[in-house]
Short mmCIF file of C-alpha atoms and ligand atoms in Angstrom, two decimals:
data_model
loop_
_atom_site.label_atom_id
_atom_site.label_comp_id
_atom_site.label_asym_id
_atom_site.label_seq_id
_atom_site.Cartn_x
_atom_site.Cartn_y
_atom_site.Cartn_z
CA UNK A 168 0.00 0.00 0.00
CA UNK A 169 1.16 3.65 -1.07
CA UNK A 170 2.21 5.73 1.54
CA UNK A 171 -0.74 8.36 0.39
CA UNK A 172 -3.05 5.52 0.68
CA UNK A 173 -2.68 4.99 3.61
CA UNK A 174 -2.20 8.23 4.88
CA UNK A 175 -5.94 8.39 3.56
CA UNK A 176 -7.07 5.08 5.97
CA UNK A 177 -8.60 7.36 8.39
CA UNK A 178 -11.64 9.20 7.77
CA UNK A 179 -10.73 13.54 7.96
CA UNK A 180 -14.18 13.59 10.02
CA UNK A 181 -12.73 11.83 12.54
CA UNK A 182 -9.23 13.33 12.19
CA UNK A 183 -9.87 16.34 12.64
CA UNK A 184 -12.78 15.89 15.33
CA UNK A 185 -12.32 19.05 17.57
CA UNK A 186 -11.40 17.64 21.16
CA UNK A 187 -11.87 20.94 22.99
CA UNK A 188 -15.01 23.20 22.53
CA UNK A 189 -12.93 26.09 21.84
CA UNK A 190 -11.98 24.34 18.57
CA UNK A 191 -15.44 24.23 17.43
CA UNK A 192 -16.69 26.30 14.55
CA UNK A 193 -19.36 28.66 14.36
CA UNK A 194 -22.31 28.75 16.77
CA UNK A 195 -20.53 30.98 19.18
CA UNK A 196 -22.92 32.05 21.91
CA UNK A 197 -24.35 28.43 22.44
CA UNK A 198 -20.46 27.13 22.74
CA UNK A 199 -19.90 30.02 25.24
CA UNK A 200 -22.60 28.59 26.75
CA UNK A 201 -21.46 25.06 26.87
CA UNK A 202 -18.10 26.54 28.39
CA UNK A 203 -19.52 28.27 31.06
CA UNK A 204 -21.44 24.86 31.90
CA UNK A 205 -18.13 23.07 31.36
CA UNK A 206 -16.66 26.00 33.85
CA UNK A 207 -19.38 25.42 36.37
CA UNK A 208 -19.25 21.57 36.56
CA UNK A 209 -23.20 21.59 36.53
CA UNK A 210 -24.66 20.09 33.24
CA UNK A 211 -28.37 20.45 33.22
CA UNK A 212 -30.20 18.02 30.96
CA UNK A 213 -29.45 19.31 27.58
CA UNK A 214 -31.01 18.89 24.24
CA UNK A 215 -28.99 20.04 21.16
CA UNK A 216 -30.72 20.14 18.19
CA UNK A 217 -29.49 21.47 14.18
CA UNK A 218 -29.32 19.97 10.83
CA UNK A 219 -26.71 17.43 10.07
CA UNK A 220 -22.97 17.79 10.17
CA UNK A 221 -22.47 20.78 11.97
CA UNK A 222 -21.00 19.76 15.29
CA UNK A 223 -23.83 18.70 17.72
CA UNK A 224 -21.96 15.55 18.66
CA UNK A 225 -18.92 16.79 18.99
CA UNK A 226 -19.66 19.40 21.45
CA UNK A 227 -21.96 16.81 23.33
CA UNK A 228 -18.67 14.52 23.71
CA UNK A 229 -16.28 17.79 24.47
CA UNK A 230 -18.46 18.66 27.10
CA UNK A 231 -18.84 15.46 28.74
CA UNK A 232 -14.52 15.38 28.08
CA UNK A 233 -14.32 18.66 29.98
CA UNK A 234 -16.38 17.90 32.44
CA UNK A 235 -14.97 14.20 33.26
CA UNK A 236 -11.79 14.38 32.12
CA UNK A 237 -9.91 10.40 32.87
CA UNK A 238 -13.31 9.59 34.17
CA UNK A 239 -15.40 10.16 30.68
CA UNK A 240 -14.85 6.06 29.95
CA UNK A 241 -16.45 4.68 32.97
CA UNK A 242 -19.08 8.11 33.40
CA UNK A 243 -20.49 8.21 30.26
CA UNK A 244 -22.86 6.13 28.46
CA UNK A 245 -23.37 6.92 24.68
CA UNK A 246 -26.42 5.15 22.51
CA UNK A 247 -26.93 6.24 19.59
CA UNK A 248 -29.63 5.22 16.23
CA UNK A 249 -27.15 1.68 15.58
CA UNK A 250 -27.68 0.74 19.11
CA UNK A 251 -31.64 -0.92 20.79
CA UNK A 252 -32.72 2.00 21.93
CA UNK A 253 -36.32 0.95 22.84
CA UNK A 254 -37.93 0.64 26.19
CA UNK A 255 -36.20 -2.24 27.45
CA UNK A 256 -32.71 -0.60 27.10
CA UNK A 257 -34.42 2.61 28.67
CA UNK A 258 -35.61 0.38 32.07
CA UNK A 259 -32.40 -1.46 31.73
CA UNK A 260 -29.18 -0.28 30.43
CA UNK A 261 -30.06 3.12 31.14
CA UNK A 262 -31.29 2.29 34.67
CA UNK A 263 -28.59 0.24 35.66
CA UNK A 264 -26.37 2.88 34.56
CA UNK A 265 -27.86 5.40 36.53
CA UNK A 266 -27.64 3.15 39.97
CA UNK A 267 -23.87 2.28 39.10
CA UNK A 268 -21.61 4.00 41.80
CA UNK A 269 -18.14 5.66 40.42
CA UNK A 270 -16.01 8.04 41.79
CA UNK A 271 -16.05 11.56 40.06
CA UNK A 272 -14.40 14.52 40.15
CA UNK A 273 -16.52 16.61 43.11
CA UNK A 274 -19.55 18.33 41.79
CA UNK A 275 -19.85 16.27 38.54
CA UNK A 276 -22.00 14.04 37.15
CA UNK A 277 -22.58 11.10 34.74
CA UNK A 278 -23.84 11.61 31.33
CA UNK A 279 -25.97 9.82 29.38
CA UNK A 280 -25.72 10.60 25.98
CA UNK A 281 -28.25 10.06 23.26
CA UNK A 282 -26.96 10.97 19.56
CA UNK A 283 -30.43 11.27 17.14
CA UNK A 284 -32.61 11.16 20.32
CA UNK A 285 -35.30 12.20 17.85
CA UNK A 286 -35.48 8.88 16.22
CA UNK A 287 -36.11 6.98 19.38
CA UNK A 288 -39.98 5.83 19.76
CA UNK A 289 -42.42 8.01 22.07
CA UNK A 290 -42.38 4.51 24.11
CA UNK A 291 -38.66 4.80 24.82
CA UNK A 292 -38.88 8.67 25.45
CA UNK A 293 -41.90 8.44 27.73
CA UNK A 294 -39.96 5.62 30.02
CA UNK A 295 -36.91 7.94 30.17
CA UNK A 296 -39.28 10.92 32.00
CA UNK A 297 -38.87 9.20 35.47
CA UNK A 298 -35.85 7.97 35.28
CA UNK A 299 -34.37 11.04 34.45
CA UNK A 300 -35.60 12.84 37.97
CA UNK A 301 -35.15 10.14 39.70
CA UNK A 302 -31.57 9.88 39.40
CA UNK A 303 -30.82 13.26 38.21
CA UNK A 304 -28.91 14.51 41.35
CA UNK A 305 -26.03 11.57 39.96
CA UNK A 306 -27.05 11.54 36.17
CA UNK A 307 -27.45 14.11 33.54
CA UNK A 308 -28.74 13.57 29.76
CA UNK A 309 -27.89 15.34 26.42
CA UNK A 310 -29.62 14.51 23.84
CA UNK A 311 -28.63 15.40 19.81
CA UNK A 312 -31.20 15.63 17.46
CA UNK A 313 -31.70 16.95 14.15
CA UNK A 314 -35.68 18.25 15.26
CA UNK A 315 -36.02 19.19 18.24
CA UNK A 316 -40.22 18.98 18.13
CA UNK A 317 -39.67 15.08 17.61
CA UNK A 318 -38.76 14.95 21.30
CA UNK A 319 -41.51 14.74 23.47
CA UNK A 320 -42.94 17.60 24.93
CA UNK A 321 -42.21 15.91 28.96
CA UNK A 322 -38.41 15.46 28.34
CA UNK A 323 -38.61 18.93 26.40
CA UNK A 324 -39.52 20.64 29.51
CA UNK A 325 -36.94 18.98 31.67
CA UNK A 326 -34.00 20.11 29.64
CA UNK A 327 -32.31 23.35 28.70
CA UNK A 328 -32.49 23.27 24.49
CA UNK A 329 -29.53 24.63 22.42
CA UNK A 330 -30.42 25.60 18.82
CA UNK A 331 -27.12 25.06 16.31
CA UNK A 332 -27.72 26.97 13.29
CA UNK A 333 -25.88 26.28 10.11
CA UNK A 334 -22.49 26.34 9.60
CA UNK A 335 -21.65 29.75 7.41
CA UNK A 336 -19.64 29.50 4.68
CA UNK A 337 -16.83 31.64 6.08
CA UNK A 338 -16.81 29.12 8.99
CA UNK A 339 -16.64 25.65 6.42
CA UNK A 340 -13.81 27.66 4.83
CA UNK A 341 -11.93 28.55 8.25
CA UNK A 342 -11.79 25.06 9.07
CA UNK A 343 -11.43 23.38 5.53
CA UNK A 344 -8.15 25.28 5.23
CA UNK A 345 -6.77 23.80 8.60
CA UNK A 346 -7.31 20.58 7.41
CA UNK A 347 -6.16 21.34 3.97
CA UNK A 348 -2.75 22.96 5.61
CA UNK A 349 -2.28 19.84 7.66
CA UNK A 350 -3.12 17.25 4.85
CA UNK A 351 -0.83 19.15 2.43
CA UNK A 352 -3.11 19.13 -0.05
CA UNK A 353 -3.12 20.83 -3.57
CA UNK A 354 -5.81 22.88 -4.49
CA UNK A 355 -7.72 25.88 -6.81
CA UNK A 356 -9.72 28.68 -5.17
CA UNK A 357 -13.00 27.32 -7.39
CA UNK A 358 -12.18 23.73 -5.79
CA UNK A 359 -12.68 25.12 -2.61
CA UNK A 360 -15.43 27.50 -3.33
CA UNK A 361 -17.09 24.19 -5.20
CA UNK A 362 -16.65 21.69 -1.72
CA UNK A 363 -18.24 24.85 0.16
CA UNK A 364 -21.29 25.38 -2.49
CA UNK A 365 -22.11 21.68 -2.39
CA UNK A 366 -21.51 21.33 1.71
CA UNK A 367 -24.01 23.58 2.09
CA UNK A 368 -23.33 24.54 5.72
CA UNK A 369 -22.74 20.76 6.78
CA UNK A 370 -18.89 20.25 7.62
CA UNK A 371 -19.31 16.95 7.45
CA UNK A 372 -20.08 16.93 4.24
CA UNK A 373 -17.14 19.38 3.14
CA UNK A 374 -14.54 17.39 4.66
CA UNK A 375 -15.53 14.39 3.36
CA UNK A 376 -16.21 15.69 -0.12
CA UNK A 377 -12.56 17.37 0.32
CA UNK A 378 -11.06 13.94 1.54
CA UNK A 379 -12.96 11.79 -1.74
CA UNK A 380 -11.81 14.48 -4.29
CA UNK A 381 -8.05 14.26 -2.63
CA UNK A 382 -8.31 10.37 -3.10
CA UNK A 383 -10.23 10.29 -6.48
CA UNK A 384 -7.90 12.76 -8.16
CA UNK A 385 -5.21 14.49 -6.34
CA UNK A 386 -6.30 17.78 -6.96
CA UNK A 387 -9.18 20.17 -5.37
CA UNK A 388 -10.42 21.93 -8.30
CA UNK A 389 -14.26 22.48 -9.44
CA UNK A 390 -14.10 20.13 -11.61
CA UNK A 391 -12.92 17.20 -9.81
CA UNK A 392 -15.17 18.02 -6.84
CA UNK A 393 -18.42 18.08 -9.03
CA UNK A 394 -17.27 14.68 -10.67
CA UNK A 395 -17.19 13.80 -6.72
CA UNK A 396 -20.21 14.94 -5.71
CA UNK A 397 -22.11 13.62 -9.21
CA UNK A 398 -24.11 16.72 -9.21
CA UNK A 399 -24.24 19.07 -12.37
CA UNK A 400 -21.79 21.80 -12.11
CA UNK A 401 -23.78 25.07 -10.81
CA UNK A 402 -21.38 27.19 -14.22
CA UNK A 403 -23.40 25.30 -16.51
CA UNK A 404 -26.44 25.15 -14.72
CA UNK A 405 -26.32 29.06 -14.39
CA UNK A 406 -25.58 28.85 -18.11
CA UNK A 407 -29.23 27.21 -18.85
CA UNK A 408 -30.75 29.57 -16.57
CA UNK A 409 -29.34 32.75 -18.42
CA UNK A 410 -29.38 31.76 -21.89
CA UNK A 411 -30.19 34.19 -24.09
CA UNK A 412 -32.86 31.95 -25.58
CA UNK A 413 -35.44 28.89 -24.95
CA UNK A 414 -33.86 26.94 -27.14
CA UNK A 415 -30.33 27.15 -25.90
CA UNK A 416 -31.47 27.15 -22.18
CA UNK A 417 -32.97 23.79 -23.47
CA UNK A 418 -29.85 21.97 -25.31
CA UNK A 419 -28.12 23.14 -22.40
CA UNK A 420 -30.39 20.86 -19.91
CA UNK A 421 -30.63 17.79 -22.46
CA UNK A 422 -27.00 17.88 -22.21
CA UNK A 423 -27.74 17.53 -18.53
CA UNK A 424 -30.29 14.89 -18.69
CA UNK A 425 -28.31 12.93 -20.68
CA UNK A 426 -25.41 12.78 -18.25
CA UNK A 427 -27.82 10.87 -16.42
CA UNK A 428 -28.31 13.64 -13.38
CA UNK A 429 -31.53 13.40 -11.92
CA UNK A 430 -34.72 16.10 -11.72
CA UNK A 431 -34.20 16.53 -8.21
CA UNK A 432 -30.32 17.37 -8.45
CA UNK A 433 -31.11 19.91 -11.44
CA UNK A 434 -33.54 21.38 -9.73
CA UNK A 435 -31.65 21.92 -6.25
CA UNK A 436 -28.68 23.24 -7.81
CA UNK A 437 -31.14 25.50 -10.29
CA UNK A 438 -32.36 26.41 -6.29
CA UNK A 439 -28.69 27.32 -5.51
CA UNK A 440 -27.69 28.70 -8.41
CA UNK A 441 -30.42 31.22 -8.57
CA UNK A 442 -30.34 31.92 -4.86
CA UNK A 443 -27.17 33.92 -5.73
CA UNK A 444 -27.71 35.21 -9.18
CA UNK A 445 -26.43 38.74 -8.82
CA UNK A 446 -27.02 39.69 -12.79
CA UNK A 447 -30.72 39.42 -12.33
CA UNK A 448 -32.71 42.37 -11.16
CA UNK A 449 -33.95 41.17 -7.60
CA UNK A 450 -37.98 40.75 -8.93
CA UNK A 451 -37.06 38.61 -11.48
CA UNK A 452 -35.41 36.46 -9.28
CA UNK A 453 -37.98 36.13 -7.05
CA UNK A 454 -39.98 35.10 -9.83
CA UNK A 455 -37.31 32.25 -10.97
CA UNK A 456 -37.35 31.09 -7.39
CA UNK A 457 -40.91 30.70 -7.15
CA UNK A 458 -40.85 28.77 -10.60
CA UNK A 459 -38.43 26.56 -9.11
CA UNK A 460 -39.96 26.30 -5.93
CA UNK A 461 -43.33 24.84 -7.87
CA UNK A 462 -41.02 22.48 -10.02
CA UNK A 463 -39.17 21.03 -6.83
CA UNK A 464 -42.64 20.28 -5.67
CA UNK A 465 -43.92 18.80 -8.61
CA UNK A 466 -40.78 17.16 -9.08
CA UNK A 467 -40.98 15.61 -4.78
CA UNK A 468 -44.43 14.62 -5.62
CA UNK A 469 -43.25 12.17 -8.15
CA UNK A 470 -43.22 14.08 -11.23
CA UNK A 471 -39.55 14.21 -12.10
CA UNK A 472 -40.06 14.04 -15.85
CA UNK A 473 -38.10 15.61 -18.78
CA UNK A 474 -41.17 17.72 -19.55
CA UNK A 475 -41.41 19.09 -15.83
CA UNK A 476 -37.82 20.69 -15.61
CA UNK A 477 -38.32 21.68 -19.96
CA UNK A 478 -41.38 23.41 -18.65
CA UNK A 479 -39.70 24.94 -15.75
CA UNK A 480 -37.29 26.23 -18.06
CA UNK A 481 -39.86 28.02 -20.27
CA UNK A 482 -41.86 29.58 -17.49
CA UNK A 483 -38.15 31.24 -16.46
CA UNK A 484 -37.50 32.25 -19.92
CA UNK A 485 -41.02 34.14 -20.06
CA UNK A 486 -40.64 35.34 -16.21
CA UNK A 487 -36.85 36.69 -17.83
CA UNK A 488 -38.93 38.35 -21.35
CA UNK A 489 -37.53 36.33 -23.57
N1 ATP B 778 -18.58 23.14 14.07
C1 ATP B 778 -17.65 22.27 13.73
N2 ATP B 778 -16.34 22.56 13.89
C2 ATP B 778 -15.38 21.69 13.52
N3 ATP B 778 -15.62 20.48 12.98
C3 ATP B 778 -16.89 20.13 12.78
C4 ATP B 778 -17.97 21.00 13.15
N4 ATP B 778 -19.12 20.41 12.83
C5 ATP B 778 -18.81 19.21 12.31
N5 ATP B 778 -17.47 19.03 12.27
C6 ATP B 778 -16.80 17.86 11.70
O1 ATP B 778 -17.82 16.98 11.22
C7 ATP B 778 -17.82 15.75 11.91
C8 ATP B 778 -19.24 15.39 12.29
O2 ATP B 778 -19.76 16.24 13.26
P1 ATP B 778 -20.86 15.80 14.31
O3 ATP B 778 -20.87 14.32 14.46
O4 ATP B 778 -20.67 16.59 15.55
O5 ATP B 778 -22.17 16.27 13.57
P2 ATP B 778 -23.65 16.33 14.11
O6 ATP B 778 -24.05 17.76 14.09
O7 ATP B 778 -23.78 15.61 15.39
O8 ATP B 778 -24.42 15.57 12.95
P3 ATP B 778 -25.61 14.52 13.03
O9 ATP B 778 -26.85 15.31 13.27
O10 ATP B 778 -25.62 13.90 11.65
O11 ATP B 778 -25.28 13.55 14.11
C9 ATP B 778 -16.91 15.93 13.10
O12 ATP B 778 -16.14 14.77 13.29
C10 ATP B 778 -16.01 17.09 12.73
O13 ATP B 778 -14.85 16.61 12.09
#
């Protein structure tokens, strides 16, 4: 095996997992927050909820690191979605857990830690209510979910809820550039600005489109990362959108449907694309977006034809006055 091979064994996610909550990106005030908890030595119950990939896990387990320090291996009980999560391991594992006696730093507690909390049943969630008062002067829970409204309402009102918005691109750039510095790796400004337009906010995502592109082809540049990715490349796209006729717009997206792309990837990235069109007057935008809004319904619904995204197309030519 290649030295660069293997150098590429371990996934970048895990890498480059912050260990500390000061290395955490974005979301300032709530990781103040956590600090100050971490500070005090008092977790409350927590719920952390956000969209995917942007560090709710990570500051769940720095926390609980901070907190416990050697003691985090014997203190702290993780489940997460792979594990049973159902009401027996609630009146069992989680139970016994709770009774179990270890020695702790003064003032501290164990955690419990439930990653995607919002995919355990309402069963499960309801069993959890009295155990978590019951044993709360020894045990604390954070939960991480994606939606925060999937939790029930009882546990809800038992915890403090932290919000994580998504990750801004300034943020995904900060920290791909770290891990591009450390990796050595080669790369073009419009590979980067590429791995940030597809992330979307999700670091997850970013790194591990960075770390596929570095394996695939070497290079970070647009066009490797698209080829990555597998979704059409937003200069072309943006091309269809602004040709200066129906016709061209059109050759431009059979070209697309050819490559085999599905409706729902031409339509998000049309989404995208248009979301930052800055040689459109700001109306007309507004109109494209709506078009494209009605598409990506039609299109969710089951209607991802040929003739949906063609028609699409025309409606945005005649919103543009062509
Ligand atoms: N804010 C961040 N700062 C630095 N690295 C991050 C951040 N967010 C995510 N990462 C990177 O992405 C990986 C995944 O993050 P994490 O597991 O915390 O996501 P999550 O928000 O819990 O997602 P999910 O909802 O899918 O569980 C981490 O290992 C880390 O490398």
């Amino acid at each position: 095996m290649s030295a660069n091979a293997l150098k590429l064994e371990l996934p970048w996610v895990e890498k480059y997992r912050p260990h500390l909550l000061k290395d955490i990106v974005g979301n300032e005030e709530t990781i103040t927050r956590l600090q100050q908890i971490a500070q005090d030595g008092n977790m409350p119950h927590l719920i952390i909820s956000g969209l995917p990939g942007i560090g709710k896990t990570t500051s769940v387990s720095c926390l609980a690191h901070e907190l416990l320090g050697n003691a985090y291996s014997q203190a702290v009980l993780e489940l997460n979605a792979s594990d049973d999560r159902g009401i027996d391991v609630v009146r069992n594992q989680i139970k016994q857990f709770a009774q179990k006696k270890c020695s702790l730093p003064p003032g501290r507690h164990k955690i419990v830690i439930l990653d995607e909390a919002d995919s355990m049943t309402a069963g499960a969630q309801q069993a959890l209510r009295r155990t978590m008062e019951i044993y709360s002067n020894t045990t604390r829970f954070a939960f991480a979910c994606n939606q925060s409204n999937k939790i029930i309402e009882p546990l809800q009102s038992r915890c403090a809820i932290l919000r994580y918005s998504k990750l801004q691109d300034d943020q995904v750039l900060r920290r791909l550039l770290e891990v591009i510095q450390a990796e050595n790796v080669q790369y073009t400004n419009d590979g980067l600005e590429a791995i940030i337009f597809t992330a979307e906010g999700d670091m997850r995502q970013a790194l591990n489109n960075l770390q596929s592109t570095v394996a695939g082809y070497g290079l970070v540049n647009g066009e490797n990362v698209f080829k990555i990715v597998d979704s059409p490349h937003p200069l072309i796209v943006k091309r269809m959108l602004l040709a200066p006729s129906l016709d061209e717009s059109l050759a431009l997206f059979k070209e697309l449907w050819n490559k085999g792309y599905s409706a729902v990837d031409i339509v998000t990235t049309c989404f995208r694309v248009t979301k930052n069109l800055d040689e459109i007057k700001e109306a007309v935008r507004l109109e494209m977006i709506r078009e494209i809004g009605f598409a990506h319904m039609r299109i969710l619904e089951g209607v991802g034809t040929y003739l949906q995204l063609a028609g699409m197309l025309a409606k945005i030519s005649k919103v543009r006055g062509l």
